[in-house]
Amino acid sequence: MIDPGCFSGRKEPHLTSKILVLPTPDSLPHLTVTTPRTAPQRNCHPSIACTTSPRLSSTTFNSAAMSQQLSSALLRTCARQQLPSTVTRSAAIAAGQQRGVANAGAKFESPFASSEDPTSTLKIPNFKKYTSKSSPTTNKVFSYFVAGTMGLGSAVGAKATVQDFLVNMSASADVLAQAKVEIALGSIPEGKNVIIKWRGKPVFIRHRTSDEIKEASDIDWKTLRDPQPDEDRVQKPEWLVMLGVCTHLGCVPIGEAGDFGGWFCPCHGSHYDISGRIRKGPAPLNLEVPAYQFPDEDTLVIG
């Protein structure tokens, strides 16, 4: 079949354009076709005169041969134009392989970009009907305002909730009243014990004499079960402050009793000396000393 592009003059992108030259009848050799003479055919009936067929003229055969050779030359010319040379085929293959390979100078050409060709029929669609009338900055300001207002409201609500929660967890007024106890030391004579209540526990306050202070200091405290010198258990030598709870099972010892002139626990027989240190019995530790201070010479504050 003959490629229609051969007659229309269309060229493929990968083919080299060529001018189609058609042979003319003058350029083709004239062929003289002669036909053998045949004997005239006669009718079988003797009464009818026999007639012979006229001969084909040589001019008619020359025109038919010329048309056949013209068609053959036209087919060969179209075939040569459709078959590219080796160099052209190699260039087309290389161009196809490089298609899609981006380099530093490559850029994307949008199909909606304006064409520089004045004869271009490209029509860019108009999207103004669908675009927002307000500016993007206005929308952002409104969004930020809404987010900030919601954040501020959430912070205020969280603050109130946390504040109420902490207030409920804090100690009540009666508990705070018992947190510290103030005692007037002028009412406690020398050589006597006073028991007060602090945080639900008994507290022993002893106004020691000079002999009791000397006795507590002369003991070798390093050999005791719970080694502790008397100086570490008192802030003022004459005032001894301790929790009245036995370190064995929590009983309340009795003052001015026991084998060492201090305190004695009747529950299991623990003996404490005049400094409240364990000297005998099952108790493992000395009597606990709470936190206290002396705001002045005649006042003691526990807690």
mmCIF file of N, CA and C in Angstrom, residues 178-262:
data_model
loop_
_atom_site.group_PDB
_atom_site.id
_atom_site.type_symbol
_atom_site.label_atom_id
_atom_site.label_comp_id
_atom_site.label_asym_id
_atom_site.label_seq_id
_atom_site.Cartn_x
_atom_site.Cartn_y
_atom_site.Cartn_z
ATOM 1 N N GLN A 178 -3.111 22.160 114.048
ATOM 2 C CA GLN A 178 -2.332 21.155 114.757
ATOM 3 C C GLN A 178 -0.935 20.968 114.170
ATOM 4 N N ALA A 179 -0.627 21.635 113.064
ATOM 5 C CA ALA A 179 0.684 21.447 112.442
ATOM 6 C C ALA A 179 1.797 21.953 113.343
ATOM 7 N N LYS A 180 1.508 23.030 114.070
ATOM 8 C CA LYS A 180 2.506 23.586 114.987
ATOM 9 C C LYS A 180 1.875 23.777 116.368
ATOM 10 N N VAL A 181 2.678 23.506 117.356
ATOM 11 C CA VAL A 181 2.234 23.656 118.743
ATOM 12 C C VAL A 181 3.230 24.541 119.464
ATOM 13 N N GLU A 182 2.695 25.534 120.160
ATOM 14 C CA GLU A 182 3.544 26.473 120.902
ATOM 15 C C GLU A 182 3.381 26.209 122.407
ATOM 16 N N ILE A 183 4.492 26.057 123.089
ATOM 17 C CA ILE A 183 4.495 25.730 124.517
ATOM 18 C C ILE A 183 5.270 26.798 125.274
ATOM 19 N N ALA A 184 4.717 27.233 126.421
ATOM 20 C CA ALA A 184 5.405 28.176 127.318
ATOM 21 C C ALA A 184 6.279 27.375 128.275
ATOM 22 N N LEU A 185 7.574 27.517 128.148
ATOM 23 C CA LEU A 185 8.505 26.718 128.953
ATOM 24 C C LEU A 185 8.556 27.167 130.414
ATOM 25 N N GLY A 186 8.096 28.365 130.693
ATOM 26 C CA GLY A 186 8.145 28.843 132.089
ATOM 27 C C GLY A 186 7.248 28.067 133.019
ATOM 28 N N SER A 187 6.285 27.331 132.472
ATOM 29 C CA SER A 187 5.361 26.562 133.304
ATOM 30 C C SER A 187 5.856 25.163 133.623
ATOM 31 N N ILE A 188 7.027 24.771 133.105
ATOM 32 C CA ILE A 188 7.564 23.426 133.327
ATOM 33 C C ILE A 188 8.716 23.547 134.325
ATOM 34 N N PRO A 189 8.554 23.000 135.567
ATOM 35 C CA PRO A 189 9.633 23.088 136.560
ATOM 36 C C PRO A 189 10.799 22.166 136.203
ATOM 37 N N GLU A 190 11.928 22.426 136.758
ATOM 38 C CA GLU A 190 13.128 21.620 136.495
ATOM 39 C C GLU A 190 12.953 20.233 137.100
ATOM 40 N N GLY A 191 13.348 19.205 136.324
ATOM 41 C CA GLY A 191 13.251 17.824 136.761
ATOM 42 C C GLY A 191 11.891 17.201 136.525
ATOM 43 N N LYS A 192 11.002 17.859 135.731
ATOM 44 C CA LYS A 192 9.660 17.343 135.501
ATOM 45 C C LYS A 192 9.420 17.114 134.001
ATOM 46 N N ASN A 193 8.439 16.224 133.726
ATOM 47 C CA ASN A 193 8.021 15.909 132.354
ATOM 48 C C ASN A 193 6.648 16.512 132.071
ATOM 49 N N VAL A 194 6.467 16.891 130.821
ATOM 50 C CA VAL A 194 5.175 17.366 130.339
ATOM 51 C C VAL A 194 4.852 16.609 129.050
ATOM 52 N N ILE A 195 3.592 16.141 128.947
ATOM 53 C CA ILE A 195 3.149 15.417 127.739
ATOM 54 C C ILE A 195 2.096 16.275 127.034
ATOM 55 N N ILE A 196 2.339 16.582 125.782
ATOM 56 C CA ILE A 196 1.379 17.331 124.968
ATOM 57 C C ILE A 196 1.018 16.491 123.742
ATOM 58 N N LYS A 197 -0.046 16.915 123.061
ATOM 59 C CA LYS A 197 -0.487 16.199 121.860
ATOM 60 C C LYS A 197 -0.146 17.034 120.632
ATOM 61 N N TRP A 198 0.536 16.403 119.689
ATOM 62 C CA TRP A 198 0.926 17.078 118.432
ATOM 63 C C TRP A 198 0.724 16.111 117.263
ATOM 64 N N ARG A 199 -0.178 16.502 116.359
ATOM 65 C CA ARG A 199 -0.513 15.667 115.189
ATOM 66 C C ARG A 199 -1.004 14.279 115.599
ATOM 67 N N GLY A 200 -1.727 14.237 116.687
ATOM 68 C CA GLY A 200 -2.305 12.983 117.148
ATOM 69 C C GLY A 200 -1.335 12.088 117.897
ATOM 70 N N LYS A 201 -0.152 12.577 118.194
ATOM 71 C CA LYS A 201 0.853 11.771 118.896
ATOM 72 C C LYS A 201 1.293 12.483 120.177
ATOM 73 N N PRO A 202 1.671 11.701 121.202
ATOM 74 C CA PRO A 202 2.177 12.331 122.431
ATOM 75 C C PRO A 202 3.619 12.801 122.262
ATOM 76 N N VAL A 203 3.921 13.937 122.885
ATOM 77 C CA VAL A 203 5.267 14.497 122.837
ATOM 78 C C VAL A 203 5.739 14.684 124.281
ATOM 79 N N PHE A 204 6.933 14.140 124.553
ATOM 80 C CA PHE A 204 7.530 14.284 125.884
ATOM 81 C C PHE A 204 8.437 15.496 125.898
ATOM 82 N N ILE A 205 8.247 16.366 126.918
ATOM 83 C CA ILE A 205 9.124 17.529 127.106
ATOM 84 C C ILE A 205 9.696 17.414 128.518
ATOM 85 N N ARG A 206 10.991 17.282 128.616
ATOM 86 C CA ARG A 206 11.673 17.087 129.902
ATOM 87 C C ARG A 206 12.586 18.263 130.193
ATOM 88 N N HIS A 207 12.381 18.884 131.388
ATOM 89 C CA HIS A 207 13.279 19.944 131.859
ATOM 90 C C HIS A 207 14.345 19.267 132.720
ATOM 91 N N ARG A 208 15.474 18.987 132.118
ATOM 92 C CA ARG A 208 16.493 18.187 132.795
ATOM 93 C C ARG A 208 17.316 19.029 133.777
ATOM 94 N N THR A 209 17.794 18.307 134.796
ATOM 95 C CA THR A 209 18.680 18.931 135.780
ATOM 96 C C THR A 209 20.116 18.831 135.300
ATOM 97 N N SER A 210 21.011 19.507 135.983
ATOM 98 C CA SER A 210 22.437 19.462 135.617
ATOM 99 C C SER A 210 23.010 18.069 135.788
ATOM 100 N N ASP A 211 22.537 17.318 136.800
ATOM 101 C CA ASP A 211 23.028 15.953 136.989
ATOM 102 C C ASP A 211 22.576 15.044 135.836
ATOM 103 N N GLU A 212 21.363 15.216 135.388
ATOM 104 C CA GLU A 212 20.862 14.407 134.272
ATOM 105 C C GLU A 212 21.612 14.734 132.972
ATOM 106 N N ILE A 213 21.949 15.994 132.804
ATOM 107 C CA ILE A 213 22.707 16.380 131.602
ATOM 108 C C ILE A 213 24.082 15.740 131.630
ATOM 109 N N LYS A 214 24.728 15.748 132.834
ATOM 110 C CA LYS A 214 26.071 15.158 132.964
ATOM 111 C C LYS A 214 26.013 13.650 132.761
ATOM 112 N N GLU A 215 24.971 13.003 133.277
ATOM 113 C CA GLU A 215 24.827 11.557 133.127
ATOM 114 C C GLU A 215 24.643 11.180 131.656
ATOM 115 N N ALA A 216 23.859 11.929 130.905
ATOM 116 C CA ALA A 216 23.625 11.628 129.494
ATOM 117 C C ALA A 216 24.876 11.846 128.661
ATOM 118 N N SER A 217 25.727 12.787 129.073
ATOM 119 C CA SER A 217 26.940 13.073 128.301
ATOM 120 C C SER A 217 28.065 12.105 128.605
ATOM 121 N N ASP A 218 28.084 11.526 129.816
ATOM 122 C CA ASP A 218 29.192 10.648 130.204
ATOM 123 C C ASP A 218 29.069 9.237 129.637
ATOM 124 N N ILE A 219 27.958 8.878 129.088
ATOM 125 C CA ILE A 219 27.755 7.519 128.576
ATOM 126 C C ILE A 219 28.513 7.359 127.252
ATOM 127 N N ASP A 220 29.167 6.181 127.089
ATOM 128 C CA ASP A 220 29.856 5.872 125.834
ATOM 129 C C ASP A 220 28.790 5.502 124.789
ATOM 130 N N TRP A 221 28.394 6.486 124.008
ATOM 131 C CA TRP A 221 27.279 6.293 123.077
ATOM 132 C C TRP A 221 27.619 5.372 121.903
ATOM 133 N N LYS A 222 28.948 5.139 121.682
ATOM 134 C CA LYS A 222 29.347 4.285 120.563
ATOM 135 C C LYS A 222 29.016 2.819 120.804
ATOM 136 N N THR A 223 28.821 2.448 122.075
ATOM 137 C CA THR A 223 28.519 1.047 122.404
ATOM 138 C C THR A 223 27.021 0.776 122.463
ATOM 139 N N LEU A 224 26.208 1.770 122.219
ATOM 140 C CA LEU A 224 24.763 1.603 122.312
ATOM 141 C C LEU A 224 24.202 0.903 121.068
ATOM 142 N N ARG A 225 22.983 0.406 121.204
ATOM 143 C CA ARG A 225 22.323 -0.286 120.091
ATOM 144 C C ARG A 225 22.074 0.668 118.927
ATOM 145 N N ASP A 226 21.629 1.859 119.243
ATOM 146 C CA ASP A 226 21.436 2.907 118.231
ATOM 147 C C ASP A 226 22.368 4.052 118.602
ATOM 148 N N PRO A 227 23.635 4.016 118.131
ATOM 149 C CA PRO A 227 24.630 4.997 118.602
ATOM 150 C C PRO A 227 24.252 6.424 118.207
ATOM 151 N N GLN A 228 24.174 7.291 119.228
ATOM 152 C CA GLN A 228 23.851 8.699 118.990
ATOM 153 C C GLN A 228 24.245 9.507 120.221
ATOM 154 N N PRO A 229 25.097 10.528 120.079
ATOM 155 C CA PRO A 229 25.486 11.339 121.246
ATOM 156 C C PRO A 229 24.333 12.218 121.710
ATOM 157 N N ASP A 230 24.391 12.650 122.968
ATOM 158 C CA ASP A 230 23.324 13.474 123.530
ATOM 159 C C ASP A 230 23.259 14.836 122.848
ATOM 160 N N GLU A 231 24.397 15.357 122.392
ATOM 161 C CA GLU A 231 24.412 16.674 121.747
ATOM 162 C C GLU A 231 23.605 16.700 120.445
ATOM 163 N N ASP A 232 23.493 15.537 119.774
ATOM 164 C CA ASP A 232 22.727 15.479 118.521
ATOM 165 C C ASP A 232 21.220 15.379 118.757
ATOM 166 N N ARG A 233 20.802 15.136 119.969
ATOM 167 C CA ARG A 233 19.387 14.934 120.251
ATOM 168 C C ARG A 233 18.726 16.147 120.903
ATOM 169 N N VAL A 234 19.510 17.137 121.267
ATOM 170 C CA VAL A 234 18.955 18.327 121.926
ATOM 171 C C VAL A 234 19.552 19.575 121.300
ATOM 172 N N GLN A 235 18.762 20.666 121.324
ATOM 173 C CA GLN A 235 19.264 21.972 120.907
ATOM 174 C C GLN A 235 19.752 22.773 122.115
ATOM 175 N N LYS A 236 19.075 22.598 123.227
ATOM 176 C CA LYS A 236 19.509 23.156 124.505
ATOM 177 C C LYS A 236 19.636 21.996 125.486
ATOM 178 N N PRO A 237 20.754 21.876 126.210
ATOM 179 C CA PRO A 237 20.965 20.700 127.068
ATOM 180 C C PRO A 237 19.867 20.488 128.105
ATOM 181 N N GLU A 238 19.253 21.558 128.591
ATOM 182 C CA GLU A 238 18.269 21.398 129.661
ATOM 183 C C GLU A 238 16.883 21.003 129.157
ATOM 184 N N TRP A 239 16.670 21.095 127.861
ATOM 185 C CA TRP A 239 15.365 20.769 127.316
ATOM 186 C C TRP A 239 15.470 19.574 126.353
ATOM 187 N N LEU A 240 14.763 18.504 126.702
ATOM 188 C CA LEU A 240 14.711 17.297 125.877
ATOM 189 C C LEU A 240 13.291 17.154 125.326
ATOM 190 N N VAL A 241 13.179 17.096 123.995
ATOM 191 C CA VAL A 241 11.883 16.998 123.307
ATOM 192 C C VAL A 241 11.880 15.725 122.463
ATOM 193 N N MET A 242 10.891 14.806 122.697
ATOM 194 C CA MET A 242 10.830 13.526 121.970
ATOM 195 C C MET A 242 9.377 13.137 121.743
ATOM 196 N N LEU A 243 9.191 12.284 120.725
ATOM 197 C CA LEU A 243 7.872 11.681 120.516
ATOM 198 C C LEU A 243 7.705 10.540 121.512
ATOM 199 N N GLY A 244 6.541 10.525 122.201
ATOM 200 C CA GLY A 244 6.300 9.487 123.210
ATOM 201 C C GLY A 244 5.745 8.216 122.615
ATOM 202 N N VAL A 245 6.417 7.656 121.606
ATOM 203 C CA VAL A 245 5.967 6.436 120.928
ATOM 204 C C VAL A 245 7.130 5.462 120.911
ATOM 205 N N CYS A 246 6.914 4.276 121.464
ATOM 206 C CA CYS A 246 7.970 3.265 121.487
ATOM 207 C C CYS A 246 8.281 2.812 120.071
ATOM 208 N N THR A 247 9.552 2.668 119.789
ATOM 209 C CA THR A 247 9.990 2.286 118.437
ATOM 210 C C THR A 247 9.844 0.796 118.174
ATOM 211 N N HIS A 248 9.297 0.063 119.152
ATOM 212 C CA HIS A 248 9.091 -1.364 118.946
ATOM 213 C C HIS A 248 7.752 -1.609 118.261
ATOM 214 N N LEU A 249 6.656 -1.341 118.999
ATOM 215 C CA LEU A 249 5.324 -1.565 118.439
ATOM 216 C C LEU A 249 4.404 -0.375 118.634
ATOM 217 N N GLY A 250 4.931 0.781 119.022
ATOM 218 C CA GLY A 250 4.120 1.991 119.085
ATOM 219 C C GLY A 250 3.421 2.246 120.392
ATOM 220 N N CYS A 251 3.814 1.591 121.454
ATOM 221 C CA CYS A 251 3.204 1.874 122.754
ATOM 222 C C CYS A 251 3.737 3.182 123.322
ATOM 223 N N VAL A 252 3.100 3.698 124.396
ATOM 224 C CA VAL A 252 3.525 4.944 125.027
ATOM 225 C C VAL A 252 4.305 4.588 126.298
ATOM 226 N N PRO A 253 5.580 4.889 126.332
ATOM 227 C CA PRO A 253 6.372 4.567 127.533
ATOM 228 C C PRO A 253 5.967 5.441 128.740
ATOM 229 N N ILE A 254 6.375 4.975 129.902
ATOM 230 C CA ILE A 254 6.100 5.671 131.157
ATOM 231 C C ILE A 254 7.343 6.442 131.563
ATOM 232 N N GLY A 255 7.181 7.726 131.951
ATOM 233 C CA GLY A 255 8.313 8.552 132.323
ATOM 234 C C GLY A 255 8.791 8.313 133.742
ATOM 235 N N GLU A 256 10.086 8.639 133.964
ATOM 236 C CA GLU A 256 10.736 8.485 135.267
ATOM 237 C C GLU A 256 10.596 7.059 135.770
ATOM 238 N N ALA A 257 10.842 6.093 134.857
ATOM 239 C CA ALA A 257 10.735 4.680 135.194
ATOM 240 C C ALA A 257 11.807 3.930 134.414
ATOM 241 N N GLY A 258 11.966 2.635 134.737
ATOM 242 C CA GLY A 258 12.937 1.819 134.051
ATOM 243 C C GLY A 258 14.249 1.725 134.792
ATOM 244 N N ASP A 259 15.177 0.925 134.255
ATOM 245 C CA ASP A 259 16.453 0.680 134.903
ATOM 246 C C ASP A 259 17.446 1.812 134.706
ATOM 247 N N PHE A 260 17.162 2.782 133.829
ATOM 248 C CA PHE A 260 18.152 3.811 133.511
ATOM 249 C C PHE A 260 17.624 5.216 133.812
ATOM 250 N N GLY A 261 16.562 5.315 134.613
ATOM 251 C CA GLY A 261 16.058 6.599 135.071
ATOM 252 C C GLY A 261 15.398 7.435 134.000
ATOM 253 N N GLY A 262 15.013 6.828 132.906
ATOM 254 C CA GLY A 262 14.379 7.572 131.825
ATOM 255 C C GLY A 262 12.936 7.174 131.620
#
